[in-house]
Short mmCIF file of C-alpha atoms in Angstrom, two decimals:
data_model
loop_
_atom_site.label_atom_id
_atom_site.label_comp_id
_atom_site.label_asym_id
_atom_site.label_seq_id
_atom_site.Cartn_x
_atom_site.Cartn_y
_atom_site.Cartn_z
CA MET A 1 -63.97 40.64 -40.97
CA ILE A 2 -63.81 36.84 -41.26
CA SER A 3 -60.27 35.48 -41.32
CA SER A 4 -59.04 33.46 -44.25
CA ASN A 5 -58.65 30.38 -42.04
CA THR A 6 -62.30 30.60 -41.00
CA THR A 7 -63.37 31.04 -44.62
CA ARG A 8 -61.44 27.94 -45.58
CA ARG A 9 -62.88 25.91 -42.73
CA ILE A 10 -66.34 26.90 -43.92
CA GLY A 11 -65.29 26.08 -47.48
CA VAL A 12 -64.47 22.48 -46.55
CA VAL A 13 -67.84 21.83 -44.89
CA PRO A 14 -69.73 20.89 -48.09
CA VAL A 15 -67.28 18.02 -48.77
CA PRO A 16 -68.33 15.78 -45.83
CA ILE A 17 -71.95 16.86 -46.22
CA PHE A 18 -72.10 15.70 -49.84
CA VAL A 19 -70.28 12.47 -48.96
CA ALA A 20 -72.76 11.80 -46.13
CA VAL A 21 -75.81 12.58 -48.27
CA ILE A 22 -74.65 10.26 -51.06
CA ALA A 23 -73.84 7.50 -48.56
CA ILE A 24 -77.23 7.83 -46.85
CA LEU A 25 -79.09 7.89 -50.15
CA ASP A 26 -77.13 4.89 -51.41
CA VAL A 27 -78.13 2.91 -48.34
CA THR A 28 -81.73 4.07 -48.03
CA LEU A 29 -82.91 4.77 -51.59
CA PRO A 30 -84.49 1.78 -53.35
CA THR A 31 -83.96 1.65 -57.12
CA SER A 32 -87.70 1.73 -57.82
CA VAL A 33 -88.14 4.89 -55.77
CA ALA A 34 -85.07 6.48 -57.34
CA ALA A 35 -86.50 5.91 -60.80
CA SER A 36 -89.92 7.28 -59.84
CA VAL A 37 -88.49 10.50 -58.37
CA ALA A 38 -85.92 11.06 -61.14
CA PHE A 39 -86.06 14.66 -62.24
CA ASN A 40 -84.73 15.61 -65.66
CA PRO A 41 -85.56 19.17 -66.74
CA LEU A 42 -83.32 19.00 -69.80
CA LEU A 43 -83.12 22.72 -70.54
CA VAL A 44 -82.38 23.64 -66.92
CA PHE A 45 -79.73 20.94 -66.77
CA ALA A 46 -78.11 22.12 -70.00
CA VAL A 47 -78.08 25.73 -68.81
CA LEU A 48 -76.60 24.76 -65.43
CA GLN A 49 -73.92 22.67 -67.11
CA THR A 50 -73.09 25.54 -69.46
CA LEU A 51 -72.98 28.29 -66.84
CA LEU A 52 -71.51 26.52 -63.84
CA LEU A 53 -69.15 24.07 -65.50
CA PHE A 54 -68.32 25.37 -68.97
CA GLY A 55 -68.45 29.06 -68.00
CA THR A 56 -66.25 28.62 -64.97
CA SER A 57 -63.86 26.35 -66.87
CA VAL A 58 -63.42 29.01 -69.56
CA VAL A 59 -62.38 31.53 -66.91
CA VAL A 60 -59.85 29.12 -65.38
CA ALA A 61 -58.60 28.04 -68.82
CA TYR A 62 -58.17 31.69 -69.85
CA ILE A 63 -56.18 32.64 -66.75
CA SER A 64 -54.10 29.47 -67.20
CA LEU A 65 -53.53 30.45 -70.83
CA LYS A 66 -52.24 33.89 -69.86
CA SER A 67 -50.20 32.36 -67.08
CA TYR A 68 -48.62 29.75 -69.35
CA LEU A 69 -47.77 32.28 -72.04
CA SER A 70 -45.90 34.45 -69.55
CA GLY A 71 -44.44 31.78 -67.27
CA GLY A 72 -44.29 28.63 -69.37
CA SER A 73 -45.22 26.24 -66.55
CA ARG A 74 -46.33 22.84 -67.83
CA THR A 75 -48.37 22.38 -64.67
CA ILE A 76 -50.47 25.36 -65.69
CA LEU A 77 -50.73 24.22 -69.31
CA LEU A 78 -52.01 20.79 -68.26
CA LEU A 79 -54.32 22.27 -65.66
CA GLY A 80 -55.82 24.70 -68.18
CA SER A 81 -56.26 21.94 -70.77
CA GLY A 82 -57.93 19.64 -68.23
CA THR A 83 -60.27 22.36 -67.05
CA LEU A 84 -61.22 23.26 -70.59
CA ALA A 85 -61.82 19.59 -71.45
CA TRP A 86 -63.97 19.10 -68.35
CA GLY A 87 -66.04 22.21 -69.01
CA PHE A 88 -66.46 21.48 -72.70
CA ALA A 89 -67.50 17.85 -72.11
CA SER A 90 -69.95 18.91 -69.39
CA MET A 91 -71.58 21.51 -71.61
CA VAL A 92 -71.88 19.19 -74.63
CA ALA A 93 -73.22 16.40 -72.43
CA GLY A 94 -75.74 18.80 -70.92
CA TRP A 95 -77.19 19.79 -74.26
CA LEU A 96 -77.03 16.28 -75.74
CA LEU A 97 -78.97 14.62 -72.96
CA SER A 98 -81.96 15.56 -75.11
CA PRO A 99 -82.38 14.64 -78.82
CA PRO A 100 -80.52 14.28 -81.16
CA GLY A 101 -78.49 12.78 -78.34
CA GLY A 102 -80.14 10.96 -75.47
CA PRO A 103 -79.13 9.55 -72.10
CA ASN A 104 -76.45 7.24 -73.52
CA VAL A 105 -74.86 9.97 -75.66
CA GLY A 106 -74.90 12.49 -72.81
CA VAL A 107 -73.51 10.01 -70.31
CA THR A 108 -70.83 8.78 -72.76
CA ILE A 109 -69.55 12.29 -73.43
CA SER A 110 -69.80 13.39 -69.82
CA ASN A 111 -68.02 10.37 -68.35
CA SER A 112 -65.40 9.91 -71.09
CA GLY A 113 -64.73 13.65 -71.13
CA ALA A 114 -64.32 13.67 -67.38
CA LEU A 115 -61.87 10.77 -67.51
CA PHE A 116 -59.99 12.55 -70.29
CA ALA A 117 -59.87 15.76 -68.20
CA SER A 118 -58.76 13.85 -65.12
CA LEU A 119 -55.70 12.61 -67.04
CA PHE A 120 -54.66 16.24 -67.58
CA TYR A 121 -55.27 17.03 -63.91
CA ILE A 122 -53.21 14.14 -62.60
CA ALA A 123 -50.43 15.02 -65.07
CA SER A 124 -50.63 18.62 -63.89
CA ALA A 125 -50.54 17.65 -60.21
CA THR A 126 -47.56 15.35 -60.72
CA ALA A 127 -45.79 17.97 -62.86
CA THR A 128 -45.72 20.23 -59.80
CA MET A 129 -43.28 17.75 -58.26
CA SER A 130 -40.63 18.55 -60.83
CA ALA A 131 -39.34 21.85 -62.16
CA SER A 132 -41.04 21.69 -65.49
CA SER A 133 -41.37 24.83 -67.50
CA SER A 134 -40.88 25.76 -71.10
CA ARG A 135 -38.10 28.34 -71.39
CA ASP A 136 -38.69 28.73 -75.10
CA SER A 137 -41.33 31.46 -75.04
CA LYS A 138 -41.64 31.43 -78.84
CA ARG A 139 -42.95 27.84 -78.83
CA ARG A 140 -45.42 28.38 -76.02
CA LYS A 141 -48.17 29.56 -78.33
CA SER A 142 -47.90 26.47 -80.52
CA LYS A 143 -47.79 24.19 -77.46
CA LEU A 144 -50.80 25.96 -76.03
CA LEU A 145 -52.70 25.64 -79.29
CA LEU A 146 -51.80 21.97 -79.44
CA ALA A 147 -52.91 21.30 -75.84
CA TYR A 148 -56.12 23.36 -75.79
CA GLY A 149 -56.99 22.55 -79.39
CA GLY A 150 -56.19 18.88 -78.84
CA ALA A 151 -58.39 18.70 -75.75
CA VAL A 152 -61.38 20.34 -77.44
CA GLY A 153 -60.70 18.55 -80.74
CA PHE A 154 -60.64 15.13 -79.09
CA LEU A 155 -63.95 15.81 -77.36
CA ALA A 156 -65.49 17.12 -80.57
CA VAL A 157 -64.51 13.90 -82.33
CA LEU A 158 -65.79 11.86 -79.38
CA THR A 159 -69.11 13.74 -79.57
CA MET A 160 -69.39 13.05 -83.28
CA PHE A 161 -68.72 9.34 -82.80
CA ALA A 162 -71.17 9.18 -79.88
CA LEU A 163 -73.89 10.81 -81.98
CA LEU A 164 -73.18 8.36 -84.79
CA GLY A 165 -73.48 5.49 -82.33
CA ALA A 166 -69.88 4.50 -82.96
CA THR A 167 -68.88 4.49 -79.28
CA PRO A 168 -69.43 1.65 -76.82
CA THR A 169 -72.63 1.86 -74.77
CA PHE A 170 -72.32 3.57 -71.38
CA PHE A 171 -75.92 3.70 -70.29
CA VAL A 172 -79.03 1.71 -71.18
CA PRO A 173 -82.29 3.48 -70.24
CA GLY A 174 -84.37 1.28 -67.96
CA VAL A 175 -81.39 -1.00 -67.24
CA GLY A 176 -78.65 1.30 -65.99
CA SER A 177 -74.90 1.69 -66.31
CA THR A 178 -72.77 -0.73 -68.28
CA LEU A 179 -69.60 -2.20 -66.87
CA LEU A 180 -67.60 0.08 -69.15
CA ARG A 181 -69.22 3.15 -67.61
CA GLN A 182 -68.51 1.90 -64.11
CA VAL A 183 -64.85 1.38 -65.01
CA VAL A 184 -64.55 4.79 -66.68
CA VAL A 185 -66.29 6.55 -63.78
CA ALA A 186 -64.19 4.71 -61.21
CA ALA A 187 -60.97 5.59 -63.04
CA GLY A 188 -62.03 9.22 -63.38
CA MET A 189 -63.06 9.37 -59.75
CA PHE A 190 -59.72 7.93 -58.69
CA LEU A 191 -57.72 10.37 -60.84
CA PHE A 192 -59.75 13.44 -59.81
CA GLY A 193 -59.42 12.39 -56.18
CA ALA A 194 -55.68 11.77 -56.48
CA SER A 195 -55.20 15.16 -58.18
CA SER A 196 -57.16 16.84 -55.43
CA ILE A 197 -55.00 15.18 -52.76
CA LEU A 198 -51.76 16.14 -54.55
CA PHE A 199 -52.85 19.76 -54.86
CA ILE A 200 -54.03 19.93 -51.25
CA ARG A 201 -50.63 18.56 -50.23
CA LEU A 202 -49.03 21.47 -52.04
CA TYR A 203 -51.43 23.77 -50.26
CA TYR A 204 -50.07 22.62 -46.90
CA ASP A 205 -46.62 23.73 -48.06
CA SER A 206 -47.60 27.12 -49.39
CA ARG A 207 -50.91 27.96 -47.68
CA SER A 208 -51.97 29.50 -50.96
CA GLY A 209 -55.68 30.30 -51.12
CA ILE A 210 -55.63 29.52 -54.82
CA LEU A 211 -54.41 25.96 -54.18
CA PHE A 212 -56.89 25.50 -51.37
CA TRP A 213 -59.99 26.48 -53.32
CA PHE A 214 -58.86 24.68 -56.46
CA SER A 215 -58.16 21.47 -54.50
CA ILE A 216 -61.58 21.57 -52.89
CA ALA A 217 -63.12 22.22 -56.31
CA LEU A 218 -61.49 19.00 -57.51
CA ALA A 219 -62.65 17.19 -54.38
CA LEU A 220 -66.24 18.28 -55.04
CA THR A 221 -65.91 17.10 -58.64
CA THR A 222 -64.67 13.76 -57.33
CA ILE A 223 -67.80 13.53 -55.19
CA GLY A 224 -69.82 14.25 -58.30
CA PHE A 225 -68.14 11.26 -59.91
CA ALA A 226 -68.97 9.12 -56.92
CA ALA A 227 -72.59 10.09 -57.43
CA PHE A 228 -72.37 8.95 -61.06
CA TYR A 229 -71.04 5.66 -59.74
CA PHE A 230 -73.67 5.12 -57.07
CA GLY A 231 -76.62 6.71 -58.86
CA ARG A 232 -79.45 4.42 -59.88
CA THR A 233 -80.61 6.36 -62.92
CA VAL A 234 -80.14 9.67 -64.70
CA GLY A 235 -81.66 12.49 -62.65
CA ASP A 236 -82.26 10.56 -59.42
CA PRO A 237 -81.54 12.19 -56.02
CA ILE A 238 -78.01 10.75 -55.90
CA ALA A 239 -77.28 12.08 -59.40
CA TRP A 240 -78.56 15.54 -58.41
CA THR A 241 -76.48 15.51 -55.24
CA GLY A 242 -73.46 14.80 -57.43
CA ARG A 243 -74.45 17.47 -59.94
CA ILE A 244 -74.82 20.09 -57.21
CA ALA A 245 -71.40 19.05 -55.86
CA THR A 246 -69.79 19.53 -59.29
CA TYR A 247 -71.56 22.88 -59.75
CA LEU A 248 -70.24 23.97 -56.39
CA GLY A 249 -66.83 22.76 -57.61
CA GLY A 250 -67.18 25.14 -60.56
CA ILE A 251 -67.96 27.99 -58.18
CA TYR A 252 -64.99 27.04 -56.00
CA SER A 253 -62.68 27.21 -59.01
CA LEU A 254 -63.94 30.77 -59.51
CA ILE A 255 -63.16 31.49 -55.86
CA ALA A 256 -59.63 30.20 -56.60
CA ILE A 257 -59.43 32.78 -59.40
CA TRP A 258 -60.78 35.42 -57.03
CA SER A 259 -58.03 34.49 -54.60
CA ALA A 260 -55.56 35.13 -57.41
CA VAL A 261 -57.15 38.54 -57.99
CA ARG A 262 -56.83 39.31 -54.28
CA GLY A 263 -53.32 37.91 -54.18
CA SER A 264 -52.24 39.99 -57.15
CA HIS A 265 -53.18 43.10 -55.19
CA GLY A 266 -51.49 41.93 -52.01
CA ASN A 267 -54.79 41.96 -50.17
CA LEU A 268 -54.96 39.04 -47.81
CA SER A 269 -58.55 39.60 -46.77
CA GLY A 270 -61.53 37.87 -48.33
CA PRO A 271 -61.46 34.24 -49.51
CA GLN A 272 -57.66 34.03 -49.44
CA MET B 1 -46.68 54.85 -102.72
CA ALA B 2 -42.85 54.81 -102.65
CA ARG B 3 -41.41 53.70 -99.33
CA ASN B 4 -38.00 54.18 -97.86
CA LYS B 5 -37.14 50.90 -96.17
CA THR B 6 -34.94 50.97 -93.10
CA GLY B 7 -33.77 47.41 -93.76
CA ILE B 8 -34.75 46.48 -90.19
CA VAL B 9 -37.43 43.96 -91.08
CA GLU B 10 -39.61 44.34 -88.01
CA LEU B 11 -39.39 48.14 -88.08
CA ASP B 12 -40.36 48.18 -91.76
CA GLU B 13 -43.34 46.01 -90.88
CA MET B 14 -44.30 48.52 -88.20
CA LEU B 15 -43.98 51.30 -90.78
CA ARG B 16 -46.08 49.28 -93.25
CA GLY B 17 -43.17 49.04 -95.65
CA GLY B 18 -40.86 51.84 -94.61
CA PHE B 19 -40.83 55.64 -94.27
CA MET B 20 -42.87 57.54 -96.83
CA ASP B 21 -40.56 58.89 -99.49
CA LYS B 22 -39.16 62.36 -98.67
CA ASP B 23 -40.97 62.48 -95.33
CA ALA B 24 -39.12 64.22 -92.52
CA VAL B 25 -38.42 61.59 -89.87
CA MET B 26 -37.40 62.21 -86.29
CA ILE B 27 -35.87 59.68 -83.91
CA ALA B 28 -36.29 60.95 -80.36
CA GLY B 29 -34.90 59.34 -77.24
CA SER B 30 -32.62 59.79 -74.27
CA ALA B 31 -28.88 59.13 -74.26
CA GLY B 32 -27.94 55.50 -74.84
CA THR B 33 -31.17 54.42 -76.45
CA GLY B 34 -29.52 53.75 -79.83
CA LYS B 35 -30.58 56.76 -81.90
CA THR B 36 -27.25 57.04 -83.69
CA THR B 37 -27.09 53.28 -84.25
CA LEU B 38 -30.56 53.36 -85.82
CA GLY B 39 -29.56 56.32 -87.99
CA LEU B 40 -26.37 54.63 -89.19
CA GLU B 41 -28.16 51.34 -89.84
CA TYR B 42 -30.74 53.22 -91.92
CA LEU B 43 -27.95 54.64 -94.07
CA VAL B 44 -25.88 51.44 -94.31
CA ASN B 45 -28.91 49.33 -95.25
CA GLY B 46 -29.99 51.97 -97.76
CA ALA B 47 -26.58 51.87 -99.42
CA THR B 48 -26.01 48.12 -99.31
CA GLN B 49 -29.53 46.69 -99.72
CA PHE B 50 -31.55 49.25 -101.63
CA GLY B 51 -28.97 51.11 -103.75
CA GLU B 52 -29.78 54.40 -102.02
CA PRO B 53 -26.72 56.50 -101.15
CA GLY B 54 -26.85 58.56 -97.98
CA ILE B 55 -25.20 61.30 -95.97
CA TYR B 56 -24.48 61.22 -92.27
CA LEU B 57 -24.25 64.76 -90.97
CA THR B 58 -22.90 64.91 -87.46
CA PHE B 59 -22.16 67.75 -85.10
CA GLU B 60 -21.27 65.36 -82.35
CA GLN B 61 -18.60 62.85 -83.20
CA LEU B 62 -15.38 62.84 -85.18
CA PRO B 63 -15.29 60.58 -88.25
CA ASP B 64 -12.80 58.16 -86.67
CA GLN B 65 -15.15 57.58 -83.77
CA ILE B 66 -18.00 56.92 -86.16
CA TYR B 67 -15.97 54.47 -88.27
CA ARG B 68 -14.86 52.64 -85.13
CA ASP B 69 -18.34 52.42 -83.63
CA ALA B 70 -19.81 51.26 -86.95
CA GLU B 71 -17.17 48.52 -87.26
CA ASN B 72 -18.50 47.06 -84.02
CA PHE B 73 -21.73 46.37 -85.87
CA GLY B 74 -19.90 45.00 -88.92
CA TRP B 75 -20.46 48.13 -91.02
CA ASP B 76 -17.47 49.25 -93.09
CA LEU B 77 -18.26 52.93 -93.60
CA ARG B 78 -14.90 53.69 -95.20
CA LYS B 79 -15.62 51.13 -97.91
CA LEU B 80 -19.07 52.60 -98.51
CA GLU B 81 -17.53 56.06 -98.79
CA ALA B 82 -14.95 54.74 -101.27
CA GLU B 83 -17.79 53.29 -103.33
CA ASP B 84 -19.66 56.64 -103.27
CA LYS B 85 -22.54 55.14 -101.38
CA LEU B 86 -22.09 57.17 -98.21
CA ARG B 87 -20.57 60.41 -96.99
CA ILE B 88 -19.78 61.27 -93.39
CA VAL B 89 -19.95 65.04 -92.92
CA CYS B 90 -18.60 66.20 -89.61
CA THR B 91 -19.08 69.90 -89.09
CA SER B 92 -20.05 72.63 -86.69
CA PRO B 93 -23.69 73.68 -86.45
CA ASP B 94 -22.87 77.33 -87.02
CA LEU B 95 -21.63 76.55 -90.53
CA LEU B 96 -24.93 74.97 -91.41
CA LEU B 97 -26.82 77.88 -89.89
CA GLU B 98 -25.09 80.50 -91.99
CA PRO B 99 -27.15 82.03 -94.82
CA ASP B 100 -27.09 79.46 -97.61
CA GLY B 101 -25.06 77.25 -95.25
CA GLU B 102 -26.75 74.04 -96.26
CA GLU B 103 -25.94 74.62 -99.94
CA GLN B 104 -22.33 75.46 -99.20
CA LEU B 105 -21.91 72.51 -96.85
CA LEU B 106 -23.91 69.85 -98.68
CA GLY B 107 -24.58 71.13 -102.21
CA GLU B 108 -21.50 69.63 -103.81
CA THR B 109 -21.89 66.29 -102.00
CA ILE B 110 -25.52 66.04 -103.03
CA LYS B 111 -24.61 66.66 -106.68
CA GLU B 112 -21.89 64.02 -106.58
CA LEU B 113 -23.61 61.37 -104.55
CA ARG B 114 -27.29 61.90 -105.46
CA PRO B 115 -28.30 60.69 -101.97
CA ARG B 116 -31.79 59.46 -101.17
CA ARG B 117 -31.45 59.53 -97.40
CA MET B 118 -29.69 61.64 -94.82
CA VAL B 119 -29.23 61.52 -91.06
CA ILE B 120 -28.78 64.70 -89.00
CA ASP B 121 -27.17 63.91 -85.66
CA SER B 122 -28.53 65.87 -83.90
CA LEU B 123 -30.95 68.80 -83.90
CA ASN B 124 -30.08 69.51 -80.27
CA HIS B 125 -26.72 70.84 -81.42
CA LEU B 126 -28.44 73.40 -83.64
CA GLU B 127 -30.43 74.49 -80.61
CA MET B 128 -27.22 75.68 -78.97
CA TYR B 129 -26.47 78.05 -81.84
CA VAL B 130 -29.80 79.68 -82.51
CA PRO B 131 -31.82 82.09 -80.41
CA HIS B 132 -34.73 80.53 -78.57
CA GLY B 133 -37.65 80.26 -80.94
CA ASP B 134 -35.52 80.19 -84.09
CA LEU B 135 -34.86 76.45 -83.98
CA ARG B 136 -38.14 75.66 -85.72
CA LYS B 137 -37.40 78.14 -88.51
CA GLU B 138 -33.88 76.76 -89.04
CA THR B 139 -35.02 73.16 -88.89
CA TYR B 140 -37.77 73.88 -91.38
CA ARG B 141 -35.26 75.50 -93.73
CA ILE B 142 -32.89 72.52 -93.58
CA LEU B 143 -35.59 69.87 -93.89
CA MET B 144 -37.19 71.62 -96.86
CA TYR B 145 -33.81 71.98 -98.51
CA LEU B 146 -33.31 68.21 -98.29
CA LYS B 147 -36.86 67.24 -99.24
CA THR B 148 -36.81 69.40 -102.36
CA ARG B 149 -33.71 67.49 -103.43
CA GLY B 150 -35.45 64.13 -103.13
CA ILE B 151 -33.81 63.21 -99.85
CA THR B 152 -35.59 61.58 -96.93
CA PRO B 153 -34.15 63.33 -93.87
CA LEU B 154 -33.90 61.50 -90.56
CA ALA B 155 -33.23 63.90 -87.70
CA ILE B 156 -32.07 62.76 -84.29
CA TRP B 157 -33.40 64.49 -81.20
CA GLU B 158 -32.12 63.78 -77.73
CA ALA B 159 -35.04 63.96 -75.35
CA GLN B 160 -34.91 63.80 -71.60
CA GLN B 161 -36.00 60.47 -70.13
CA GLY B 162 -39.07 61.03 -68.04
CA VAL B 163 -42.77 61.50 -68.16
CA ASP B 164 -42.56 64.21 -70.78
CA SER B 165 -39.80 62.60 -72.81
CA TYR B 166 -42.35 62.10 -75.54
CA ALA B 167 -43.08 65.79 -75.60
CA VAL B 168 -41.01 66.59 -78.65
CA THR B 169 -43.52 69.37 -78.91
CA GLN B 170 -41.62 71.09 -76.12
CA ALA B 171 -39.36 72.33 -78.86
CA GLY B 172 -42.44 73.03 -80.97
CA MET B 173 -41.14 70.95 -83.84
CA SER B 174 -43.63 68.14 -84.10
CA PHE B 175 -45.54 69.86 -86.89
CA LEU B 176 -42.37 69.92 -89.01
CA ILE B 177 -42.01 66.16 -88.69
CA ASP B 178 -43.95 63.66 -90.76
CA CYS B 179 -42.87 60.58 -88.85
CA LEU B 180 -41.84 60.45 -85.23
CA ILE B 181 -40.24 57.39 -83.62
CA THR B 182 -39.49 57.45 -79.92
CA LEU B 183 -36.96 55.28 -78.15
CA LYS B 184 -37.22 54.89 -74.40
CA PHE B 185 -35.78 52.99 -71.47
CA VAL B 186 -38.35 51.16 -69.37
CA GLU B 187 -37.90 49.25 -66.14
CA ILE B 188 -39.83 46.01 -66.19
CA ASP B 189 -39.53 43.23 -63.63
CA SER B 190 -36.40 44.85 -62.19
CA SER B 191 -34.53 44.93 -65.49
CA MET B 192 -33.95 47.78 -67.89
CA LYS B 193 -35.45 47.24 -71.32
CA LYS B 194 -35.74 49.43 -74.38
CA ALA B 195 -39.05 50.36 -75.95
CA LEU B 196 -39.74 51.75 -79.41
CA VAL B 197 -42.97 53.31 -80.59
CA ILE B 198 -44.05 55.10 -83.73
CA MET B 199 -45.78 58.15 -82.30
CA LYS B 200 -46.83 59.64 -85.59
CA MET B 201 -46.72 58.83 -89.29
CA ARG B 202 -48.46 61.32 -91.50
CA GLY B 203 -50.53 59.85 -94.33
CA SER B 204 -49.96 56.21 -93.45
CA ASP B 205 -51.15 53.50 -91.16
CA HIS B 206 -48.52 52.18 -88.77
CA ASP B 207 -48.08 49.83 -85.83
CA LYS B 208 -49.25 51.70 -82.73
CA ARG B 209 -47.90 49.17 -80.25
CA LEU B 210 -44.89 49.64 -78.04
CA ARG B 211 -42.25 47.15 -79.12
CA GLU B 212 -39.20 45.99 -77.25
CA TYR B 213 -35.91 46.34 -79.08
CA GLU B 214 -32.28 45.48 -78.51
CA ILE B 215 -28.98 46.77 -79.76
CA THR B 216 -27.24 43.61 -80.95
CA ALA B 217 -23.86 42.99 -82.54
CA HIS B 218 -25.56 43.47 -85.91
CA GLY B 219 -27.54 46.59 -85.12
CA LEU B 220 -31.01 47.27 -83.88
CA ARG B 221 -33.46 44.38 -83.64
CA VAL B 222 -37.10 44.96 -82.84
CA ALA B 223 -38.80 42.26 -80.78
CA ALA B 224 -42.35 41.54 -79.67
CA PRO B 225 -44.77 44.16 -78.35
CA PHE B 226 -44.90 44.70 -74.59
CA SER B 227 -48.07 42.73 -74.11
CA GLY B 228 -49.81 42.71 -70.75
CA TYR B 229 -48.18 45.91 -69.50
CA GLU B 230 -49.74 49.30 -68.99
CA GLY B 231 -48.16 52.67 -68.24
CA ILE B 232 -44.96 52.10 -70.19
CA ILE B 233 -45.11 55.52 -71.84
CA THR B 234 -45.52 57.33 -68.57
CA GLY B 235 -42.46 55.53 -67.22
CA SER B 236 -44.24 53.47 -64.58
CA PRO B 237 -45.07 50.18 -66.30
CA HIS B 238 -47.20 47.71 -64.44
CA ARG B 239 -48.89 44.54 -65.52
CA SER B 240 -52.56 44.60 -66.44
CA LEU B 241 -55.02 43.02 -63.99
CA THR B 242 -55.25 39.87 -66.14
CA GLN B 243 -51.48 39.52 -66.16
CA GLU B 244 -51.33 40.12 -62.42
CA VAL B 245 -53.91 37.40 -61.83
CA ALA B 246 -52.12 35.07 -64.24
CA GLY B 247 -48.90 35.75 -62.36
CA ALA B 248 -50.49 34.95 -59.01
CA TRP B 249 -52.02 31.80 -60.53
CA ASP B 250 -48.62 30.72 -61.83
CA ASN B 251 -46.94 31.44 -58.49
CA ALA B 252 -49.46 29.32 -56.59
CA PHE B 253 -48.86 26.24 -58.72
CA THR B 254 -45.18 26.63 -59.48
CA LYS B 255 -43.54 28.42 -56.57
CA THR B 256 -44.59 25.66 -54.24
CA LYS B 257 -42.41 23.13 -55.98
CA HIS B 258 -39.31 25.25 -55.45
CA LYS B 259 -39.84 24.93 -51.73
CA GLN B 260 -39.74 21.20 -51.88
#
């Protein structure tokens, strides 16, 4: 039986690997080559986004929902809202990379949605520093509806505006990212990274498997953002490295849930 | 369909409007669960809110005790008696069990008061006075006597707390009862709570969920269902897997901050 410490050490390994691959590709990959090897199977991408980002986010958002309704922790409410926002934006962006959307629409929703989600995550991570919970159990449902509904509602409106061409341009095919996209991606990357660091700090206090796997999931998502930042074009090797990192992040968030399942049964074996 | 409201809003919602008119109702539960309080509240609300006079037939307590206990909930039973809206009948079970005992004991009161509801507190006392096996026959006789006079009888039954506390059938009386409500103590998260469930309601839909309730200064108040728990009826409640996972999830993100 592999110990939980060993499992966690193995779990961290992908983080430096992805960082190294992106760094090497950034240094060695010429823009012309990147564009020629760009790979964009739209249906596969949409399905991957739906299964590995939206699907996993729904699981985390659901457990957070149940957790908030019984415990009232604002940390959990914000975390659930952020995860739902991230998953929803990823799924919509995945399907809208093809018409009636297009690269700009997909990138706009993906990047803006990710920045929006990262605001929830950083708020959640900072809320863990203070005792913040709603004692009024009767109002939890309305707060939950407001937070989850607000997150999805905002992204739905953003999607509508993006489809109508009413949002600023994020990506110009053949030219690349706009300055706005670079700013949004950099801000999102910073906030995801900061959230990951804050949660991993909590992990060192509690040694909770849930915190460990969730922190690494956020770290992998941060790496995905870095790939957005350094990528030359949609679907190039750097972009795919980032996508794979975010998909692995989705899987890691499921491992965090699995740790909760194990923890709830007092079983310390497995990916604790 | 005519309904007999209890006046406890949440309980009436659970009963889809109240007890069915002239149905025999049983409140079963262990000592201290609030059976008598529920019975009295049913009568007081009937008299004060719905213009339905009632009779409280007790083999257990003396009238002064009942008046005193009711006052604690803000119910002035003496005043209701003076207004001919309520009668407290304190008697011995053997009088009721005599041939034609119910007519002799209650006939005159029923003529005077024209009650629509009556509480019998409790059937267990009758059990002490009848040979084993005759309780069903005697209960049937009393309940039919009341029903044929347009009265909705509410009988109280003290059941033992435990796995088979819901087995009112142990006395073989469930078939006599049209509506059965069970009150039960449950231990959840190291605190004792009270649970109410409608086990049976002949000829009507009803809320099948276990609901928490409290005895407050104003009587019985029914709260939310026990969501996320399993095994409450068997006396060993535990959270469902989803709730357990949600609890572990909450602990991971919130317990840590208490350490800081």
